[in-house]
Structure formats: structure tokens, C-alpha cells
Amino acid sequence: MADQNLDALTSSAYQQALEVIASVEPRIAEATRQELTDQRGSLKLIASENYASPAVLLTMGTWFSDKYAEGTIGHRFYAGCQNVDTVEALAAEHARELFGAPYAYAQPHSGIDANLVAFWSILAHRVEGPWLQNHDAKNVNDLTDEDWESLRHELGNQRLLGMSLDSGGHLTHGFRPNISGKMFHQQQYGTDPETGLLDYDVVAEKAREFKPLVIVAGYSAYPRRVNFATMREIADEVGATLMVDMAHFAGLVAGKVFTGDEDPVPHAHITTTTTHKSLRGPRGGLVLATEEYAPSVDRGCPMVLGGPLSHIMAAKAVALAEARQESFRGYAQDVADNAKSLAEGFLNRGAELVTGGTDNHIVLLDVSSFGLTGRQAESALLDAGVVTNRNSVPADPNGAWYTSGIRLGTPALTTRGFGHDEFDTVAELIVHVLDNTQPGTTKDGKPSKASYVLADGIADKVKDASAEMLHKHPLYPGLDLG
Ligand code: PLP
């Protein structure tokens, strides 16, 4: 937002919007102001977060929110959806053009919803379709109770192979307590215990033994790139559908940092994503698919999803249009370069990183060498104004709640304009906090995995050092709430 006129317009739009909100519920207006102050004043290193542009934010706050539009473009269960059709068609067009995908579905409300749409569309395409053909039925409405029983058995008897949570996969990739681990028989692939890297031979071996219907690739906390051409070869060998969840790294795909074998879209049958992480759009999801899977993906609503959020689809269209601009490529490259700077900053100060570094936007810091759990490190860092999240490391002895890791990501601070030197300083500040944090004890004096003691004066010192950088790279620089 370098344009001063746009800055003034945005400032006055938000000043007036907050006045209108305050006239009904002043505490919400106040919390909204406070959230901006807090975000402006902290080092946001949560790898799944970003700062959407004012254009994207403003697009979300409109009367499109009031419209019901179940169904698909031009084929709705409600009247009066012509403008929603325009919005959804534009979001899908930008997504197809940006990612070079034959088909895009812009309705999913979130990344998890996008994955559910993908799972059901794979089941519908691979299981229900052939089942109906074999039973001479055109659609599920023709089925008897007995047929239903048999189809349900077929649907519920399918296998999924995904990356395990503690190796960096997501809950929805077949983690047993998640619906994906209940609706499918699941097995998980991990990473090499020595290197922390994916071993494609092991994935292939598991796939040959398990013969899954679906192989899920993609991650939430794996700090490396994936070869999706190899994943597709593995899927083809065993007759599986390759689904890639690029929720985390979609911005690096959009910005052409990940190309060739590292671009999932040409290799996967179905690619899902969120729009709010490295892609820097509104909170939401997208599904990209080959022509073959498009008809079953189109059944997402009302099969799996509630009515589409038209105001969010409009904001997706704006964000995707932004991501198609040349400047987004520079941003995406900076995100990856800054992650390398952050990783080097840690390694130069003797800290341990899972896989020994990064080549995407994530750095996974193993805090056990500081004698801390992830929970203790996360809390101490938050006291010092550094916002991170605790995360398991492979074979984590502290489990998924306390963990032994801290996951850090560069998309948000890169949006603010942080570069190599600032990320090196961020590493220095984090190491300084962790060096000065001791594990605490429970009320009855036993060792605790949650409580901690941060040495006096450290939080203020780190906050002062951060303030200098945050001041130099303001968040929404032209936005003045008056
Ligand atoms: N998929 C991956 C790989 C993720 O990392 C996440 C979120 O953290 C999701 C899906 C879920 O996204 P959402 O929170 O929008 O449902």
C-alpha cells in the first residue's frame, strides 16, 4: 500500500467502520483496535499465519455475507445468486490461472474442509461411481436398503497412507483420532530417524504393502521440499489417487519458488490448500483437480460443506489476483530466503534444527538442547513478545501436547519487509530467551513440563530490540485508526 491516496481511503474506511461497530457493541470495536496494536507490536513467527492486504480484508466485510448460495456456479438451490456466481467464477478462474490447474473449487471454508471435500470426492469417483455402474444404478437415489449397506461397506473399507503427525504431517492426513483416521483404514509414513528427511523408498515400500486408495502428501511442519513427481510414481505403481495438501506452501507454489517436481499441481490428482497461510489471502480453502475428479469435487456443497461463504470467496478472488502479480514472486522468494537466514542464525549460535535446516518457509527448532519442552519455550518467548507455536519433533518424547519443538515461519514478517539481517537478529533474540529460561516445578516441587522461569529483565530487553525492527517495518504502514 505505497499509494498515499489508498492509505487515506483505507484509514478512513476502518475509522468509520469501527465507529459503526462501536455504536452497537463498543467492546468489539475496542478488541478489534487492540488486536491491531498487538499484531503491530509483536514478532509473529507462526508459520501458518500472515497479514492479508487491506483490499482482501475489506472485501470480507460486505453484504455477500448475507447470501445463501448452496450448489455450484449457475446451478444453485437458491434464487438470486447471479452476483455470487460472478464472485465464485472469478475466484476459480484466478486459482486455475495462478496454479495452472484444469479445475478449481473455491467454496471450502477452511483447509480441513477442503481435505474433507477431497476425501469424499475421491471416494465418490473411485468407489461409489464404479459401484453404481456394476449395480446398474444411475445414482444413489436408486438404491435399496440392502444396496446401501453394501455401498457403505465399500466406502468405509478404503485405505489411506499419509505423513505422520510427528514427522510434520497434518491431523487430516490419517491421524487416528481425526475423522480422516476413522473414515479410512490408515497407515502413516514418517521421516528417516537419522536425517529427519522423507525417504521415498520407504514410502514406496509401505504403499506396495498397504495398497492404499489414497496417498496424501504435504505437511504442516516439515521444513523441506517434497518431490511430487516421485510421489505420483509411487501412487501410480499401486493404483492410488495422489492428493497433495499444499496448505502451508501454496504461496511458494504460486510465487514459482517451487516448480517442476516440487510443484504439486501437475502431479497430483487433487491438490488442496488453505488461502490464508503463505498465500496471504482470507481464511479459507481451495481444491484444485484434474478434469477427471472435477465432477465429484463439485459435489462438495452440500455433500460435505455448508453454504458457501460468498464474502470470503470474493476475498479469495482478490487475494489470488494479488498472487498473480509479478511482485508476489519476489515476496515468495524472500519468504524462502528469509527462512534460510533464520535457520543459519540458529545454527551459527549452536541451536539444533530438525533436518539441520530448511528449504521452504518453516524452521523447526528442537528446544530439548536448551533443557526445555516446546510448551515452556513457547510461553517464555511469548513473554518476550515473540509469537511462535510449540510443535512435535520426530519421535517426540514429550508427545503432541508438551512437545520438544518450536515451529517458526517467515511468511508474516516477510510481508512486513523483514530481510536477512532482521531474521538473523530474530534467531539471536530467540536463542537469548531460551538460554535464559529454566524449566520450572509443579506446586509440590516436582519437575514440570509446562512451568518455566525466565530470568529477570530478559523479556523487556528482547521487546526493546524487537520494537526497533517492528518500528522500521510497520504493519499496514498507511493505516491510521485515529
Ligand atoms: N492442512 C494443513 C497441511 C495445515 O497445516 C492446516 C492448518 O494448520 C490445515 C490443513 C487446516 O487448515 P484450516 O485451519 O484452515 O482448517
Coordinates of N, CA, C and O and ligand atoms in Angstrom, one line a residue, residues 48 109-113 115 169-170 172-173 218-221 245-248 272 274 276-277 283-285 407, ligand 1:
S48 N 1.9 -20.6 10.0 CA 0.7 -20.7 9.3 C -0.1 -19.4 9.2 O -1.2 -19.4 8.7
H109 N -14.6 -23.8 3.3 CA -14.5 -22.8 4.3 C -13.1 -22.7 5.0 O -12.8 -21.8 5.7
S110 N -12.4 -23.8 4.9 CA -11.1 -23.9 5.5 C -10.3 -25.0 4.9 O -10.8 -25.7 4.0
G111 N -9.0 -25.2 5.4 CA -8.2 -26.2 4.9 C -8.7 -27.6 5.2 O -8.7 -28.5 4.4
I112 N -9.2 -27.8 6.4 CA -9.8 -29.1 6.8 C -11.0 -29.4 5.9 O -11.2 -30.5 5.5
D113 N -11.8 -28.4 5.7 CA -13.0 -28.6 4.8 C -12.6 -29.0 3.4 O -13.2 -29.8 2.7
N115 N -9.9 -30.6 2.6 CA -9.5 -32.0 2.6 C -10.7 -33.0 2.7 O -10.7 -34.0 2.1
G169 N 3.3 -34.2 9.2 CA 2.0 -34.2 8.5 C 1.0 -33.5 9.3 O 1.2 -33.0 10.4
H170 N -0.2 -33.4 8.7 CA -1.4 -32.7 9.4 C -2.3 -33.8 10.0 O -2.4 -34.9 9.5
T172 N -5.3 -34.2 9.5 CA -6.3 -34.7 8.5 C -5.6 -35.7 7.5 O -6.2 -36.1 6.5
H173 N -4.3 -36.0 7.7 CA -3.6 -36.9 6.8 C -3.7 -38.3 7.3 O -2.8 -39.1 7.0
G218 N 2.2 -33.7 1.5 CA 2.0 -32.3 2.1 C 2.3 -32.4 3.6 O 2.3 -33.5 4.2
Y219 N 2.3 -31.2 4.2 CA 2.8 -31.1 5.6 C 2.4 -29.8 6.2 O 2.1 -28.9 5.6
S220 N 2.5 -29.9 7.6 CA 2.4 -28.7 8.4 C 3.7 -28.2 9.0 O 3.8 -27.1 9.4
A221 N 4.6 -29.2 9.2 CA 5.8 -28.8 10.0 C 7.0 -29.6 9.5 O 7.9 -29.9 10.3
D245 N -1.8 -31.9 -0.1 CA -2.3 -30.8 0.8 C -1.2 -29.8 0.8 O -0.2 -29.9 1.6
M246 N -1.3 -28.7 0.0 CA -0.3 -27.7 0.0 C -0.6 -26.5 0.8 O -0.2 -25.3 0.6
A247 N -1.5 -26.7 1.9 CA -2.0 -25.6 2.7 C -0.8 -24.6 3.1 O -1.0 -23.4 3.1
H248 N 0.3 -25.3 3.5 CA 1.3 -24.4 4.1 C 2.1 -23.7 3.0 O 2.5 -22.5 3.2
T272 N -5.2 -29.7 -2.5 CA -6.0 -28.9 -1.6 C -5.1 -27.8 -1.0 O -3.9 -28.0 -0.9
T274 N -5.1 -24.1 1.9 CA -5.8 -23.0 2.6 C -5.4 -21.8 1.8 O -4.5 -21.8 1.0
H276 N -5.0 -18.7 3.5 CA -4.6 -17.7 4.5 C -3.2 -17.8 5.0 O -2.8 -17.0 5.8
K277 N -2.4 -18.9 4.6 CA -1.1 -19.0 5.1 C -0.1 -18.3 4.2 O -0.2 -17.1 4.0
R283 N -9.1 -16.3 5.4 CA -9.1 -17.6 6.0 C -10.1 -18.4 5.1 O -11.3 -18.1 4.9
G284 N -9.6 -19.5 4.5 CA -10.4 -20.3 3.7 C -9.7 -21.4 3.0 O -8.5 -21.7 3.3
G285 N -10.4 -22.2 2.2 CA -9.7 -23.3 1.5 C -10.0 -23.3 0.0 O -10.9 -22.6 -0.5
R407 N 7.9 -24.4 16.2 CA 7.8 -24.2 14.7 C 7.8 -22.7 14.4 O 7.1 -22.0 15.0
Ligands
PLP1 N1 -3.7 -28.8 6.1 C1 -2.5 -28.4 6.5 C2 -1.3 -29.0 5.9 C3 -2.5 -27.5 7.6 O1 -1.3 -27.1 8.1 C4 -3.6 -27.0 8.1 C5 -3.7 -26.0 9.2 O2 -2.9 -25.8 10.0 C6 -4.9 -27.4 7.6 C7 -4.9 -28.3 6.6 C8 -6.1 -26.9 8.2 O3 -6.5 -25.6 7.8 P1 -7.7 -24.9 8.5 O4 -7.3 -24.4 9.8 O5 -8.0 -23.7 7.6 O6 -8.8 -25.8 8.5

